[in-house]
Amino acid sequence: MSSRTAIFSQSHPRKIKITWGKALSWTAIILTLIIILFPFWWVVRTSLSTQREMLANPESIAPVGLTTVNYARVLGQVDTETAVAAGGSGQQINFWLFLRNSVIVTVLVVVGQTFFSALAAYAFARLKFPFRDKLFFVYLTGLMVPAIVTLIPNYLLIRDLEWDNTYMGIIAPTFLMSPFAVFFLRQFFLGINRELEEAASLDGASKFGIFWRIIIPISGPPLATLAILTFVSTWNTYLWPFLVGKDESVRVLTVALAIFRSQTPQGAPDWTGLMAATIISMIPTLILFLFLGRRVVNNIQFSGFK
């Protein structure tokens, strides 16, 4: 009887019912994806076009005069004459120098903020001291303060310390910690079994020893998530590095792209070169989210931040 049922079910496959609700839902999802991805495609399309043909055919969705010379000249592989012949402005962007500066600033901020935020989060989660919860509440109010409010005081402080046009001046406001980072890690530390810490304490471990030898090793996923989020935020920061790091020796990539955009000796911005540089600068963050995006989402949900 079971074999006949199996044969019957194979000869009569189940029909998938498509309702109007499902059709509208999928249509809305597809339209949303198109709206979200279209600007990114426009950047790619512009970077693969020549300047002259792109300006002559601005309505074309596909690349016009398909070429990769824009990427080559952004990376310094093309001389000025060739760049001008390709329709560029002839302006140069020291891409590798600015990329190095962005990497230095981002790595320092990620390492500093992750470590010191973990220290503060562990103190708020485990240590007992007067007014701990009230201090944590006051600290969290920093999440409600717009960054623009502290911009001028921070700039005046950096200038008085003579840290302008230095790496120290760029990373100082975000090197130690941030309210979001402390809150995010505290939520995870609260869920760690206290018996592990009590056992280590009985063996004579200090508070910092418990933090370094027990808490940090088992907190790899949330620490990695925080590092990724901090990396993306720092990598894409523009306003603060623009104010403090105007010197070319410490200029980061986001500021360099904006300056490159403003250089218009031929009357029009070098859109093709700018979009090629933008695509290259996006590669690190795209790689991170391509391989670790799901982990970031899962750890944020696990830590209770919604």
mmCIF file of C-alpha atoms in Angstrom, residues 1-7:
data_model
loop_
_atom_site.group_PDB
_atom_site.id
_atom_site.type_symbol
_atom_site.label_atom_id
_atom_site.label_comp_id
_atom_site.label_asym_id
_atom_site.label_seq_id
_atom_site.Cartn_x
_atom_site.Cartn_y
_atom_site.Cartn_z
ATOM 1 C CA MET A 1 0.000 0.000 0.000
ATOM 2 C CA SER A 2 2.813 2.371 0.821
ATOM 3 C CA SER A 3 4.545 1.700 -2.519
ATOM 4 C CA ARG A 4 1.348 2.468 -4.425
ATOM 5 C CA THR A 5 0.982 5.686 -2.480
ATOM 6 C CA ALA A 6 4.567 6.648 -3.310
ATOM 7 C CA ILE A 7 4.047 5.928 -7.012
#
